[in-house]
Amino acid sequence: MNLKVKSFEDYKETYKKSVERPEEFWSGIAEEFKWRKKWDKVLSWDFKGPDVKWFEGGKLNITENCLDRHIAELGDKPAIIWEPNDPNEAYRMLSYKQLLFNVEQFSNVLKNNGVVKGDRICIYLPMVPELAIAVLACARIGAIHSVVFGGFSAQSIADRIKDAQCKLVITADGSFRGTKIIELKDIVDDALGQCPSVEKVIVLTRTRTPVSMIKGRDVWWEDEIKKVETQGNPHFPAEEMDAEDMLFILYTSGSTGSPKGVVHTCGGYMVYTGYTFANTFQYEQGDVYFCTADIGWITGHSYIVYGPLSQGATSLMFEGIPTYPDAGRLWDIVKKHQVNILYTAPTAIRSLMGAGDDFVDGKDFSSIKTLGSVGEPINEEAWKWFDEKIGHGQAPIVDTYWQTETGGFIISPIAGITPTIPSYAMFPQPGIQLALMDEQGKEIAGNNVSGNLCVKFPWPGMLRTTYGDHERCRKTYFAAYPNMYFTGDGCLRDQDGYYRITGRVDDVLNVSGHRIGTAEVEDAINKHSDVVESAVVGYPHAIKGQGIYAFVIAGDHQKDEELMRGDINKTVSRIIGAIAKPDKIQFVDGLPKTRSGKIMRRILRKIAEGDTTNLGDTSTLLDPEVVERIKKGAEKLR
Ligand code: 6R9
């Protein structure tokens, strides 16, 4: 397939063409995929709606592109290599033929359980091959998957199920994470009390921990597979989908309200993830590609499942955590499976770096060709360590900047082709027209400037709506700057025109690469019976990138601060999940508010960062004295 640029010159020319003649450019890329019927129109768009359509009239099924079309040439090639949590358990390898067989089988299971095109299916599974199988089977039957990350609570699952009105849930008895077992089915059961739309639950065996199985509702994955075997026809012809039919919903946090269901559609998402995967990593047939993300996040959707598989790649999936049994685990996997491309997150790099070089030195990295980073800005120190220790100065690092909403990379170097600079995402991907905007809504021209990062022209992988609430999509992404998609990130374009992401400019936190809204955490804390009010901000954290700092006004029931902190943490874990637990909780007797009642977060952010010398103008505060008291309390916490 001819999706890869060959030189820096070629990148520049490709980029130029992609901007000057976007429709011609993207239809050329799309032709490298398998369509049942070619599109009538490449693009129609209007960011006011927003109303964006790519490859209208085209018919396809993404799983024919990820599976069927590879069988003739790559049928016996590993599609998925699966490394279990416990290094002593046997790993698994699924060839393209086997994966197709399993996906067809499970599509039949879904059909037997009443699933039809357009139904919404919630998936809450550990990182086992069956997760990829379940995702692809939904796509094959035309059902819309909504994968929920295994670290989210019962309440979060319930909220997501209710929002999308899911008909069926696919889960497992439990999942292994390091030395822990997480009882997934139990968590699902806690959620289902609130979810009348769910008719069936399919339960995969993994940990074989005791689970409650309700007659008529809950069925075992393995039993359902046996039924399909007895039925005797393993095949399942892929459902024909329109390019703009929904492929999946993935919930993500914003600066206000509950998480939104970002919607991606079949055609554009396929083209964009396949193209950016092949080109950015410069994937070559035979390479073993290892992305350490969880399929519960967009990175796993786009760059463990759809992107790599549409390109006939070998995608390695890891069930466990980078520090189990020790901090050398990822490097052992690299050697064991001769990984050529390793794609991970700055938070993982920093935590492994912190574990000491004993876990790295002497390991075999000779197979590594390319490294990648995603999820948050990578600091220079982590970049250099990754480069020296893992890449031995030989492997280009692609620092890929993108979002759940963008579907795939929008700013990134191209491995071995474009230059790299530590902590810079460098160049827009072909087809991506960036704009830096100032507070007055004007585009900032020239170099050596910073502003709010926007995209001014559509690309095939962009979100189409937020599920069930199109107006929310418009307000969140398309209203801040007319005719632009606003990312929510700040960005610098340096004197050479290279891009560097400076972080979120809204109230979204990035904790260990996980996106969490401050408003969501506040809502959860405020649900605690003895909390009057709270305000949550981020602060720099050595490993996590950002930590969560909560200022809490407590009622007078609980006098013991440590107990109260424990209770608040438990409440947040129950409502959102352990990933949203505050790292620091400071009890305060008031919050810095303006006379109109708005919390001045700018001040709280500074205090949380430990930078209280210049708090700016506090004269508009209702009670300026409160700031002094909060400052004193913060010093005690440090
Ligand atoms: C893919 C993913 C999106 C937010 C995004 C930005 C941050 C992601 C980054 C990066 C700097 C990078 N982000 N990659 N910041 N450099 N290479 O992470 O999606 O979970 O939706 O998060 O993550 O702040 O806005 P998502």
PDB file of C-alpha atoms in Angstrom, residues 35 42 44 52-58 60 241-247 263-268 460 462 464:
ATOM      1  CA  TRP A  35     -15.165  -0.275  -0.474  1.00  0.00           C
ATOM      2  CA  VAL A  42     -15.619  13.113  -0.998  1.00  0.00           C
ATOM      3  CA  SER A  44     -19.343  18.166   2.422  1.00  0.00           C
ATOM      4  CA  VAL A  52     -19.321  17.070   8.293  1.00  0.00           C
ATOM      5  CA  LYS A  53     -19.581  14.147   5.896  1.00  0.00           C
ATOM      6  CA  TRP A  54     -16.761  12.230   4.287  1.00  0.00           C
ATOM      7  CA  PHE A  55     -17.092   9.748   1.445  1.00  0.00           C
ATOM      8  CA  GLU A  56     -20.866  10.132   1.285  1.00  0.00           C
ATOM      9  CA  GLY A  57     -22.608   7.324  -0.533  1.00  0.00           C
ATOM     10  CA  GLY A  58     -19.649   4.981   0.012  1.00  0.00           C
ATOM     11  CA  LEU A  60     -18.068  -0.572   3.376  1.00  0.00           C
ATOM     12  CA  MET A 241     -22.468   0.169   6.228  1.00  0.00           C
ATOM     13  CA  ASP A 242     -22.720   3.703   4.912  1.00  0.00           C
ATOM     14  CA  ALA A 243     -19.519   5.678   5.241  1.00  0.00           C
ATOM     15  CA  GLU A 244     -21.300   7.998   7.675  1.00  0.00           C
ATOM     16  CA  ASP A 245     -22.980   5.291   9.781  1.00  0.00           C
ATOM     17  CA  MET A 246     -21.835   5.347  13.401  1.00  0.00           C
ATOM     18  CA  LEU A 247     -18.970   3.007  14.216  1.00  0.00           C
ATOM     19  CA  VAL A 263     -19.132   9.661  17.920  1.00  0.00           C
ATOM     20  CA  HIS A 264     -16.955   8.330  15.105  1.00  0.00           C
ATOM     21  CA  THR A 265     -18.261   7.025  11.812  1.00  0.00           C
ATOM     22  CA  CYS A 266     -17.172   4.089   9.652  1.00  0.00           C
ATOM     23  CA  GLY A 267     -15.560   5.459   6.487  1.00  0.00           C
ATOM     24  CA  GLY A 268     -13.602   8.528   7.538  1.00  0.00           C
ATOM     25  CA  PRO A 460     -11.798  12.317   7.846  1.00  0.00           C
ATOM     26  CA  MET A 462     -12.818  14.014  13.231  1.00  0.00           C
ATOM     27  CA  ARG A 464     -19.205  13.976  13.946  1.00  0.00           C
TER      28      ARG A 464
END
